Amino acid sequence: MSYVDRVLEATKAKNANEPEFLQTVEEVLNSLRPIVDNDPKYEEHAILERMVEPERVHEFRVPWVDDNGKVHINRGYRVHFNSAIGPYKGGLRFAPNVNLSIVKFLGFEQTFKNSLTGLPIGGGKGGSDFDPNGKSDAEVMRFCQSFMTELYRYIGIDVDCPAGDIGVGGREIGYLYGQYKRITGKYEAGALSGKGLSYGGSVGRPEATGYGAVYYADEYFKSIGQTLEGKTVGVSGFGNVAWGVCKKLAAFGAKAVTLSGPDGYIYDKDGIITDEKINYLLEMRASGRNLVKDYADKFGCEFVAGEKPWGRVKADIYMPCAMQNDIRIEDAKRIVEEGTAKDLIEVANMPTTNEAMEYLQKQGIVMQASKAVNAGGVACSSLEMSQNAEHLSWTLEEVDDKIQHIMRGIFHNCKDAAEKYGCPGNYVAGANLAGFQKVADAMLAQGIV
Ligand code: GLU
């Protein structure tokens, strides 16, 4: 049995009740074979065994009181996955389905993603099964304060720097930062990123994930002699990431035609391209209703209840921007059958099941990996930490230039790694191989820790 197979078997046995975590470990480790199976040093130093084991996991009680005086208990998490190349860095996700498996999958992915940015940030992730939708501002504030009253022990500029993710945006980061500052008695701005502009945030951070994804896509199309201009894109989700993607696609002359939510999907064949339509996504998210149907009602387009857009519309490219496992095997089959789409550019973390990904690749759909495509968000967070460290604020041009440079560079690193290790055109494997190499080199240099 090869080294990769042995580690996979042991990881499955040890984490049998963590399906999302095992899914990403399987996907990543399988693609690392060309590096680790050909050089005994990785096994001698137990690099893979150490990589699949978080350095530590924090799990804690988050008690809070709602507006009617009722007490609620949620579960909080912060996983310190890998600090080989920098302090732990990664978002906090507040959503009802958050559990240890999901936080570990996100933390594992984050380690490779952060490595791909070329910036000195390790991998971490956290969150809670708290659902901010439908809660009042005061309830969200009390929850965030309670969450931080425990979390503050585990974070800090040189330790772990959390940020947002699904359910955690500017409002939540504000409340979290306020409580952190109050408890620690220090203005340690770099300990949290995604802050507001008035207290240490970076310009361009809300847009960075979506814009970064489109810069990556633009670089990929350039490399195959095409452009984004004129392309039709099927998008899922309608949060911050989908918003940035629609906006930047429009700037490149492409058009997003779908959005999705827990209630179904909308199809706007004219494109989500005007400022009015794009900015309405922000209103929908802020309303806390969590319904994409509101878009169809407002702009008079098609709404399909209970379904996802995959293969149900005509699109040249799909860019899933919602959650993990959005595209399953049945969706993949529908995409292939519909026949228009040639590219799947993952934006949300792990939006495609392993089975669907394998099927799509076999059928000739070119896939781009989320850990590469969505790295613009965390890259901008790292730039925010740099600005905080030098007590300066950069201009939008400076930040945007750097994000573009980072994203275009990530695409080439994925492409080059795929070529170097014998799988040209497999950008997903390329992302894993390139992300792995830097972390593994640092771990080898630092000894058995
Ligand atoms: N949650 C985002 C991600 O998945 C951003 C993390 C950050 O800015 O630290 O990468």
CSV table of C-alpha atoms and ligand atoms in Angstrom, one decimal:
chain,number,residue,atom,x,y,z
A,1,MET,CA,0.0,0.0,0.0
A,2,SER,CA,1.4,3.4,-0.9
A,3,TYR,CA,2.1,6.1,1.7
A,4,VAL,CA,-1.0,8.2,0.6
A,5,ASP,CA,-3.3,5.1,0.9
A,6,ARG,CA,-2.0,4.2,4.3
A,7,VAL,CA,-2.6,7.8,5.6
A,8,LEU,CA,-6.0,7.9,4.0
A,9,GLU,CA,-7.0,4.7,5.6
A,10,ALA,CA,-5.8,5.7,9.1
A,11,THR,CA,-7.5,9.2,8.7
A,12,LYS,CA,-10.8,7.6,7.8
A,13,ALA,CA,-10.7,5.2,10.7
A,14,LYS,CA,-9.8,8.0,13.1
A,15,ASN,CA,-12.4,10.5,11.9
A,16,ALA,CA,-15.2,8.3,10.7
A,17,ASN,CA,-17.9,10.7,11.8
A,18,GLU,CA,-16.5,13.7,9.9
A,19,PRO,CA,-17.6,13.3,6.3
A,20,GLU,CA,-16.8,16.8,5.0
A,21,PHE,CA,-13.3,16.6,6.6
A,22,LEU,CA,-12.7,13.2,5.1
A,23,GLN,CA,-13.9,14.4,1.7
A,24,THR,CA,-11.3,17.2,1.4
A,25,VAL,CA,-8.5,15.0,2.8
A,26,GLU,CA,-9.3,12.4,0.2
A,27,GLU,CA,-9.4,14.9,-2.6
A,28,VAL,CA,-6.2,16.6,-1.6
A,29,LEU,CA,-4.1,13.6,-0.6
A,30,ASN,CA,-4.9,11.7,-3.8
A,31,SER,CA,-3.5,14.5,-5.9
A,32,LEU,CA,-0.3,14.7,-3.8
A,33,ARG,CA,0.9,11.3,-5.0
A,34,PRO,CA,3.4,12.6,-7.6
A,35,ILE,CA,5.2,14.4,-4.8
A,36,VAL,CA,5.0,12.2,-1.7
A,37,ASP,CA,5.1,8.8,-3.3
A,38,ASN,CA,8.3,9.6,-5.1
A,39,ASP,CA,10.4,10.9,-2.2
A,40,PRO,CA,10.7,9.0,1.1
A,41,LYS,CA,11.4,12.1,3.2
A,42,TYR,CA,7.7,13.0,3.4
A,43,GLU,CA,6.9,9.6,5.0
A,44,GLU,CA,10.0,9.6,7.2
A,45,HIS,CA,9.0,13.0,8.6
A,46,ALA,CA,5.2,12.0,8.8
A,47,ILE,CA,4.3,15.1,6.8
A,48,LEU,CA,0.9,13.8,5.8
A,49,GLU,CA,0.0,12.4,9.2
A,50,ARG,CA,0.8,15.7,10.7
A,51,MET,CA,-1.0,17.7,8.1
A,52,VAL,CA,-4.3,15.9,8.6
A,53,GLU,CA,-4.1,16.4,12.4
A,54,PRO,CA,-5.0,19.9,13.5
A,55,GLU,CA,-2.4,21.4,15.9
A,56,ARG,CA,-5.3,22.0,18.3
A,57,VAL,CA,-9.1,22.3,18.4
A,58,HIS,CA,-11.0,24.6,20.7
A,59,GLU,CA,-14.7,23.8,21.2
A,60,PHE,CA,-16.7,25.9,23.6
A,61,ARG,CA,-20.1,26.8,25.0
A,62,VAL,CA,-21.7,30.1,23.8
A,63,PRO,CA,-24.6,31.2,26.1
A,64,TRP,CA,-26.6,34.2,25.1
A,65,VAL,CA,-30.0,35.8,25.8
A,66,ASP,CA,-32.5,36.7,23.1
A,67,ASP,CA,-34.7,39.9,23.1
A,68,ASN,CA,-37.4,38.1,25.0
A,69,GLY,CA,-35.1,37.1,27.8
A,70,LYS,CA,-34.8,33.5,26.8
A,71,VAL,CA,-31.4,31.8,27.2
A,72,HIS,CA,-29.8,30.0,24.2
A,73,ILE,CA,-26.7,27.8,24.1
A,74,ASN,CA,-24.7,27.5,20.9
A,75,ARG,CA,-21.5,25.6,20.3
A,76,GLY,CA,-18.4,27.6,19.3
A,77,TYR,CA,-15.2,26.3,17.5
A,78,ARG,CA,-11.8,27.5,16.6
A,79,VAL,CA,-9.5,25.0,14.9
A,80,HIS,CA,-5.7,25.8,14.8
A,81,PHE,CA,-4.9,23.6,11.8
A,82,ASN,CA,-1.4,24.4,10.7
A,83,SER,CA,1.1,27.2,11.7
A,84,ALA,CA,4.1,26.1,9.7
A,85,ILE,CA,4.2,29.2,7.5
A,86,GLY,CA,2.5,31.8,9.7
A,87,PRO,CA,-0.1,32.5,12.4
A,88,TYR,CA,-3.4,30.7,11.9
A,89,LYS,CA,-5.6,32.7,9.6
A,90,GLY,CA,-9.1,32.0,8.4
A,91,GLY,CA,-12.7,32.9,8.8
A,92,LEU,CA,-15.5,32.3,11.3
A,93,ARG,CA,-18.7,30.8,9.9
A,94,PHE,CA,-22.0,31.3,11.7
A,95,ALA,CA,-24.6,28.9,10.2
A,96,PRO,CA,-26.9,26.2,11.6
A,97,ASN,CA,-25.1,23.4,10.0
A,98,VAL,CA,-21.6,24.2,11.4
A,99,ASN,CA,-20.1,21.3,13.3
A,100,LEU,CA,-16.6,20.0,13.9
A,101,SER,CA,-16.4,18.2,10.6
A,102,ILE,CA,-17.2,21.4,8.7
A,103,VAL,CA,-14.8,23.5,10.6
A,104,LYS,CA,-12.0,21.0,10.2
A,105,PHE,CA,-12.6,20.7,6.4
A,106,LEU,CA,-12.5,24.5,6.1
A,107,GLY,CA,-9.3,24.7,8.3
A,108,PHE,CA,-7.6,22.0,6.2
A,109,GLU,CA,-8.5,23.8,2.9
A,110,GLN,CA,-7.5,27.1,4.4
A,111,THR,CA,-3.9,25.8,5.1
A,112,PHE,CA,-3.4,25.1,1.3
A,113,LYS,CA,-5.3,28.2,0.2
A,114,ASN,CA,-3.2,30.5,2.5
A,115,SER,CA,0.0,28.9,1.2
A,116,LEU,CA,-1.1,29.6,-2.4
A,117,THR,CA,-1.4,33.3,-1.7
A,118,GLY,CA,2.4,33.4,-1.1
A,119,LEU,CA,1.7,35.4,2.1
A,120,PRO,CA,2.9,34.3,5.6
A,121,ILE,CA,-0.4,32.9,7.0
A,122,GLY,CA,-1.1,29.5,8.4
A,123,GLY,CA,-4.4,27.7,8.4
A,124,GLY,CA,-7.3,28.1,10.9
A,125,LYS,CA,-11.0,28.3,10.9
A,126,GLY,CA,-13.9,28.6,13.4
A,127,GLY,CA,-17.5,29.4,13.8
A,128,SER,CA,-20.7,28.4,15.5
A,129,ASP,CA,-24.0,26.7,14.8
A,130,PHE,CA,-25.6,30.1,15.5
A,131,ASP,CA,-27.9,31.4,12.7
A,132,PRO,CA,-27.8,35.2,12.4
A,133,ASN,CA,-30.7,35.2,9.9
A,134,GLY,CA,-33.8,36.6,11.5
A,135,LYS,CA,-32.0,37.8,14.7
A,136,SER,CA,-32.1,41.4,15.8
A,137,ASP,CA,-28.9,43.5,15.9
A,138,ALA,CA,-28.9,43.4,19.7
A,139,GLU,CA,-29.1,39.6,19.6
A,140,VAL,CA,-26.3,39.3,17.2
A,141,MET,CA,-24.2,41.7,19.3
A,142,ARG,CA,-24.9,39.7,22.5
A,143,PHE,CA,-24.0,36.4,20.7
A,144,CYS,CA,-20.8,37.9,19.3
A,145,GLN,CA,-19.8,39.3,22.7
A,146,SER,CA,-20.3,35.9,24.3
A,147,PHE,CA,-18.5,34.1,21.5
A,148,MET,CA,-15.5,36.4,21.9
A,149,THR,CA,-15.5,36.2,25.7
A,150,GLU,CA,-14.2,32.6,25.1
A,151,LEU,CA,-12.4,33.1,21.7
A,152,TYR,CA,-10.1,35.9,22.9
A,153,ARG,CA,-7.9,33.4,24.7
A,154,TYR,CA,-6.9,31.6,21.5
A,155,ILE,CA,-6.3,34.5,19.1
A,156,GLY,CA,-3.9,37.5,18.7
A,157,ILE,CA,-1.8,39.1,16.0
A,158,ASP,CA,1.0,36.5,16.2
A,159,VAL,CA,-1.2,33.6,17.2
A,160,ASP,CA,-4.4,33.4,15.2
A,161,CYS,CA,-6.3,36.1,13.2
A,162,PRO,CA,-9.9,35.3,12.5
A,163,ALA,CA,-12.1,37.0,9.9
A,164,GLY,CA,-15.5,36.6,8.3
A,165,ASP,CA,-17.1,33.7,6.4
A,166,ILE,CA,-20.7,32.8,5.8
A,167,GLY,CA,-22.9,34.6,8.3
A,168,VAL,CA,-20.1,36.8,9.6
A,169,GLY,CA,-19.7,40.1,7.8
A,170,GLY,CA,-18.9,43.7,8.8
A,171,ARG,CA,-21.5,43.9,11.5
A,172,GLU,CA,-20.3,40.7,13.3
A,173,ILE,CA,-16.6,41.6,13.0
A,174,GLY,CA,-17.4,45.0,14.5
A,175,TYR,CA,-19.1,43.4,17.6
A,176,LEU,CA,-16.4,40.8,17.9
A,177,TYR,CA,-13.6,43.3,17.7
A,178,GLY,CA,-15.2,45.6,20.2
A,179,GLN,CA,-15.4,42.8,22.7
A,180,TYR,CA,-11.8,41.7,22.0
A,181,LYS,CA,-10.5,45.2,22.6
A,182,ARG,CA,-12.5,45.5,25.7
A,183,ILE,CA,-11.4,42.2,27.2
A,184,THR,CA,-7.7,42.6,26.3
A,185,GLY,CA,-7.5,46.3,26.9
A,186,LYS,CA,-5.4,46.7,23.8
A,187,TYR,CA,-6.0,48.1,20.3
A,188,GLU,CA,-4.6,45.0,18.6
A,189,ALA,CA,-6.2,45.7,15.2
A,190,GLY,CA,-4.4,42.9,13.3
A,191,ALA,CA,-6.1,40.2,15.5
A,192,LEU,CA,-9.2,40.3,13.4
A,193,SER,CA,-9.6,41.2,9.7
A,194,GLY,CA,-12.6,42.4,7.7
A,195,LYS,CA,-12.9,45.4,10.0
A,196,GLY,CA,-14.7,48.6,9.1
A,197,LEU,CA,-12.8,51.3,7.4
A,198,SER,CA,-13.1,53.6,10.4
A,199,TYR,CA,-11.2,51.3,12.8
A,200,GLY,CA,-8.4,49.6,10.8
A,201,GLY,CA,-10.2,47.7,8.0
A,202,SER,CA,-8.8,47.6,4.4
A,203,VAL,CA,-10.4,49.2,1.4
A,204,GLY,CA,-11.5,46.5,-1.0
A,205,ARG,CA,-11.9,43.7,1.6
A,206,PRO,CA,-15.7,43.1,1.0
A,207,GLU,CA,-15.1,42.8,-2.7
A,208,ALA,CA,-11.8,40.9,-2.6
A,209,THR,CA,-13.1,37.3,-2.7
A,210,GLY,CA,-15.5,37.8,-5.6
A,211,TYR,CA,-13.2,40.2,-7.5
A,212,GLY,CA,-10.2,37.9,-6.9
A,213,ALA,CA,-12.2,34.9,-8.3
A,214,VAL,CA,-12.9,36.9,-11.5
A,215,TYR,CA,-9.2,38.0,-11.8
A,216,TYR,CA,-8.2,34.3,-11.5
A,217,ALA,CA,-10.8,33.4,-14.2
A,218,ASP,CA,-9.6,36.1,-16.5
A,219,GLU,CA,-6.0,34.9,-16.2
A,220,TYR,CA,-7.1,31.3,-16.9
A,221,PHE,CA,-9.1,32.4,-20.1
A,222,LYS,CA,-6.2,34.5,-21.3
A,223,SER,CA,-3.9,31.4,-21.0
A,224,ILE,CA,-6.2,29.4,-23.3
A,225,GLY,CA,-6.5,32.3,-25.8
A,226,GLN,CA,-10.0,33.4,-24.7
A,227,THR,CA,-11.6,36.2,-22.7
A,228,LEU,CA,-14.5,36.5,-20.3
A,229,GLU,CA,-16.2,39.0,-22.5
A,230,GLY,CA,-19.5,37.8,-23.8
A,231,LYS,CA,-19.6,34.7,-21.6
A,232,THR,CA,-22.7,33.7,-19.7
A,233,VAL,CA,-22.2,32.5,-16.1
A,234,GLY,CA,-24.3,30.4,-13.8
A,235,VAL,CA,-23.8,31.6,-10.2
A,236,SER,CA,-25.1,30.1,-7.0
A,237,GLY,CA,-25.6,31.9,-3.7
A,238,PHE,CA,-26.5,35.5,-3.3
A,239,GLY,CA,-24.1,36.6,-0.5
A,240,ASN,CA,-21.0,38.7,-0.4
A,241,VAL,CA,-19.0,36.4,-2.7
A,242,ALA,CA,-21.7,36.1,-5.3
A,243,TRP,CA,-22.1,39.9,-5.2
A,244,GLY,CA,-18.4,40.5,-5.9
A,245,VAL,CA,-18.4,37.9,-8.6
A,246,CYS,CA,-21.4,39.4,-10.5
A,247,LYS,CA,-20.0,42.9,-10.2
A,248,LYS,CA,-16.6,42.1,-11.5
A,249,LEU,CA,-18.0,39.7,-14.2
A,250,ALA,CA,-20.0,42.7,-15.5
A,251,ALA,CA,-16.9,44.9,-15.5
A,252,PHE,CA,-15.2,42.3,-17.8
A,253,GLY,CA,-18.2,42.1,-20.1
A,254,ALA,CA,-19.5,38.8,-18.9
A,255,LYS,CA,-22.9,38.3,-17.4
A,256,ALA,CA,-24.1,36.3,-14.4
A,257,VAL,CA,-27.6,34.9,-15.1
A,258,THR,CA,-28.5,32.9,-12.0
A,259,LEU,CA,-28.4,33.2,-8.2
A,260,SER,CA,-29.6,30.7,-5.6
A,261,GLY,CA,-30.7,30.5,-2.0
A,262,PRO,CA,-32.2,28.0,0.3
A,263,ASP,CA,-35.6,28.5,-1.4
A,264,GLY,CA,-34.5,27.8,-5.0
A,265,TYR,CA,-32.8,29.7,-7.9
A,266,ILE,CA,-33.6,32.7,-10.1
A,267,TYR,CA,-32.8,33.0,-13.8
A,268,ASP,CA,-32.3,36.5,-15.2
A,269,LYS,CA,-31.5,36.0,-18.8
A,270,ASP,CA,-30.7,39.7,-19.3
A,271,GLY,CA,-27.9,39.3,-16.8
A,272,ILE,CA,-27.2,40.6,-13.3
A,273,ILE,CA,-25.2,43.4,-14.7
A,274,THR,CA,-26.7,46.7,-13.7
A,275,ASP,CA,-25.7,48.5,-10.4
A,276,GLU,CA,-29.3,48.4,-9.3
A,277,LYS,CA,-29.5,44.6,-9.7
A,278,ILE,CA,-26.1,43.9,-8.2
A,279,ASN,CA,-26.6,46.1,-5.2
A,280,TYR,CA,-30.0,44.5,-4.5
A,281,LEU,CA,-28.0,41.4,-3.5
A,282,LEU,CA,-26.7,43.4,-0.5
A,283,GLU,CA,-30.2,44.5,0.4
A,284,MET,CA,-31.4,40.9,0.2
A,285,ARG,CA,-28.6,39.7,2.5
A,286,ALA,CA,-29.1,42.5,5.0
A,287,SER,CA,-32.9,41.8,5.2
A,288,GLY,CA,-32.1,38.5,7.0
A,289,ARG,CA,-34.9,36.8,5.0
A,290,ASN,CA,-32.5,34.5,3.3
A,291,LEU,CA,-34.7,34.2,0.2
A,292,VAL,CA,-33.5,34.6,-3.4
A,293,LYS,CA,-37.1,34.7,-4.6
A,294,ASP,CA,-37.1,38.4,-3.6
A,295,TYR,CA,-34.8,39.1,-6.6
A,296,ALA,CA,-37.3,37.6,-9.0
A,297,ASP,CA,-40.2,39.5,-7.4
A,298,LYS,CA,-38.3,42.8,-7.7
A,299,PHE,CA,-37.0,42.4,-11.2
A,300,GLY,CA,-39.7,40.2,-12.8
A,301,CYS,CA,-37.5,37.2,-13.8
A,302,GLU,CA,-38.0,33.5,-13.4
A,303,PHE,CA,-37.8,31.8,-10.0
A,304,VAL,CA,-37.6,28.0,-9.7
A,305,ALA,CA,-38.5,26.8,-6.2
A,306,GLY,CA,-36.5,24.0,-4.5
A,307,GLU,CA,-34.0,23.6,-7.3
A,308,LYS,CA,-30.4,24.6,-8.2
A,309,PRO,CA,-29.4,26.2,-11.5
A,310,TRP,CA,-26.9,23.4,-12.5
A,311,GLY,CA,-27.6,22.3,-16.1
A,312,ARG,CA,-31.1,23.9,-16.0
A,313,VAL,CA,-30.0,27.1,-17.8
A,314,LYS,CA,-27.7,27.9,-20.7
A,315,ALA,CA,-24.3,29.0,-19.3
A,316,ASP,CA,-20.7,28.9,-20.6
A,317,ILE,CA,-19.3,28.8,-17.1
A,318,TYR,CA,-20.5,27.8,-13.7
A,319,MET,CA,-19.3,29.6,-10.6
A,320,PRO,CA,-20.8,28.2,-7.4
A,321,CYS,CA,-20.6,30.8,-4.7
A,322,ALA,CA,-22.8,29.3,-2.0
A,323,MET,CA,-21.7,26.4,0.3
A,324,GLN,CA,-19.9,23.0,0.3
A,325,ASN,CA,-21.4,20.2,-1.8
A,326,ASP,CA,-23.7,22.4,-3.8
A,327,ILE,CA,-22.9,20.4,-7.0
A,328,ARG,CA,-23.6,16.6,-6.6
A,329,ILE,CA,-23.3,13.8,-9.1
A,330,GLU,CA,-26.9,14.3,-10.4
A,331,ASP,CA,-26.1,18.0,-11.0
A,332,ALA,CA,-22.9,17.2,-12.7
A,333,LYS,CA,-24.7,14.8,-15.1
A,334,ARG,CA,-27.3,17.5,-15.8
A,335,ILE,CA,-24.5,20.0,-16.6
A,336,VAL,CA,-22.9,17.6,-19.1
A,337,GLU,CA,-26.2,16.6,-20.6
A,338,GLU,CA,-27.2,20.3,-21.1
A,339,GLY,CA,-23.9,20.6,-23.0
A,340,THR,CA,-23.2,24.4,-23.1
A,341,ALA,CA,-20.9,24.7,-20.1
A,342,LYS,CA,-17.2,24.1,-20.6
A,343,ASP,CA,-15.8,25.4,-17.3
A,344,LEU,CA,-16.6,25.0,-13.6
A,345,ILE,CA,-14.8,27.6,-11.6
A,346,GLU,CA,-15.3,26.8,-7.9
A,347,VAL,CA,-15.6,29.8,-5.7
A,348,ALA,CA,-17.3,28.6,-2.5
A,349,ASN,CA,-15.2,26.3,-0.4
A,350,MET,CA,-15.5,22.7,-1.7
A,351,PRO,CA,-18.7,23.3,-3.7
A,352,THR,CA,-18.3,20.1,-5.7
A,353,THR,CA,-18.5,16.5,-4.3
A,354,ASN,CA,-15.5,14.3,-5.1
A,355,GLU,CA,-17.8,12.1,-7.2
A,356,ALA,CA,-19.2,15.0,-9.2
A,357,MET,CA,-15.7,16.5,-9.7
A,358,GLU,CA,-14.3,13.2,-11.0
A,359,TYR,CA,-17.2,12.8,-13.4
A,360,LEU,CA,-17.0,16.4,-14.7
A,361,GLN,CA,-13.3,16.1,-15.3
A,362,LYS,CA,-13.7,12.8,-17.2
A,363,GLN,CA,-16.4,14.5,-19.3
A,364,GLY,CA,-14.0,17.2,-20.3
A,365,ILE,CA,-15.3,20.1,-18.1
A,366,VAL,CA,-12.3,22.1,-16.9
A,367,MET,CA,-12.4,22.6,-13.2
A,368,GLN,CA,-10.7,25.3,-11.1
A,369,ALA,CA,-10.2,24.6,-7.4
A,370,SER,CA,-11.9,26.8,-4.8
A,371,LYS,CA,-8.8,27.0,-2.6
A,372,ALA,CA,-7.1,28.8,-5.5
A,373,VAL,CA,-10.0,30.8,-6.9
A,374,ASN,CA,-11.4,32.2,-3.6
A,375,ALA,CA,-8.0,33.1,-2.1
A,376,GLY,CA,-8.5,36.8,-2.8
A,377,GLY,CA,-10.5,37.2,0.4
A,378,VAL,CA,-7.9,35.9,2.8
A,379,ALA,CA,-5.1,37.6,0.7
A,380,CYS,CA,-6.8,40.9,1.3
A,381,SER,CA,-7.2,40.1,5.0
A,382,SER,CA,-3.4,39.5,5.1
A,383,LEU,CA,-2.9,42.9,3.4
A,384,GLU,CA,-5.2,44.4,6.1
A,385,MET,CA,-2.9,42.9,8.8
A,386,SER,CA,0.1,44.4,7.0
A,387,GLN,CA,-1.6,47.8,7.0
A,388,ASN,CA,-2.4,47.4,10.7
A,389,ALA,CA,1.2,46.5,11.5
A,390,GLU,CA,2.6,49.6,9.8
A,391,HIS,CA,-0.3,51.8,11.1
A,392,LEU,CA,-1.1,53.0,7.6
A,393,SER,CA,-4.0,52.6,5.2
A,394,TRP,CA,-3.4,51.9,1.5
A,395,THR,CA,-5.4,53.2,-1.4
A,396,LEU,CA,-7.9,51.1,-3.3
A,397,GLU,CA,-5.6,51.1,-6.3
A,398,GLU,CA,-2.7,49.7,-4.2
A,399,VAL,CA,-4.9,47.0,-2.6
A,400,ASP,CA,-6.6,46.0,-5.9
A,401,ASP,CA,-3.2,45.9,-7.7
A,402,LYS,CA,-1.8,43.5,-5.1
A,403,ILE,CA,-4.9,41.3,-5.2
A,404,GLN,CA,-4.8,41.1,-9.0
A,405,HIS,CA,-1.1,40.3,-8.9
A,406,ILE,CA,-1.7,37.6,-6.3
A,407,MET,CA,-4.6,36.0,-8.1
A,408,ARG,CA,-3.0,36.0,-11.5
A,409,GLY,CA,0.1,34.5,-9.8
A,410,ILE,CA,-1.9,31.8,-8.1
A,411,PHE,CA,-3.4,30.7,-11.5
A,412,HIS,CA,0.1,30.3,-12.9
A,413,ASN,CA,1.4,28.4,-9.9
A,414,CYS,CA,-1.5,25.9,-10.2
A,415,LYS,CA,-0.9,25.6,-13.9
A,416,ASP,CA,2.9,25.2,-13.6
A,417,ALA,CA,2.6,22.7,-10.7
A,418,ALA,CA,0.2,20.6,-12.7
A,419,GLU,CA,2.6,20.5,-15.6
A,420,LYS,CA,5.7,19.9,-13.4
A,421,TYR,CA,4.1,16.9,-11.7
A,422,GLY,CA,2.7,15.2,-14.9
A,423,CYS,CA,-1.0,16.3,-14.9
A,424,PRO,CA,-1.1,19.3,-17.3
A,425,GLY,CA,-4.5,21.0,-17.4
A,426,ASN,CA,-5.5,19.5,-14.1
A,427,TYR,CA,-5.7,22.8,-12.2
A,428,VAL,CA,-7.3,21.2,-9.2
A,429,ALA,CA,-4.4,18.9,-8.6
A,430,GLY,CA,-2.1,21.8,-9.4
A,431,ALA,CA,-3.6,23.9,-6.6
A,432,ASN,CA,-3.1,21.1,-4.1
A,433,LEU,CA,0.5,20.4,-5.2
A,434,ALA,CA,1.5,24.0,-5.2
A,435,GLY,CA,-0.2,24.7,-1.9
A,436,PHE,CA,1.3,21.6,-0.3
A,437,GLN,CA,4.9,22.2,-1.3
A,438,LYS,CA,5.5,25.4,0.7
A,439,VAL,CA,3.8,24.1,3.8
A,440,ALA,CA,5.7,20.8,3.6
A,441,ASP,CA,9.0,22.6,3.1
A,442,ALA,CA,8.4,24.7,6.2
A,443,MET,CA,7.4,21.6,8.2
A,444,LEU,CA,10.5,19.7,7.1
A,445,ALA,CA,12.7,22.7,8.1
A,446,GLN,CA,11.1,23.1,11.5
A,447,GLY,CA,11.6,19.5,12.7
A,448,ILE,CA,9.0,17.1,14.3
A,449,VAL,CA,6.6,19.6,15.9
B,1,GLU,N1,-13.5,33.0,5.1
B,1,GLU,C1,-12.6,33.4,4.0
B,1,GLU,C2,-12.0,32.2,3.4
B,1,GLU,O1,-12.6,31.2,3.3
B,1,GLU,C3,-11.7,34.5,4.4
B,1,GLU,C4,-10.8,34.2,5.6
B,1,GLU,C5,-10.0,35.4,6.0
B,1,GLU,O2,-10.1,36.5,5.5
B,1,GLU,O3,-9.2,35.2,7.0
B,1,GLU,O4,-10.8,32.2,3.0
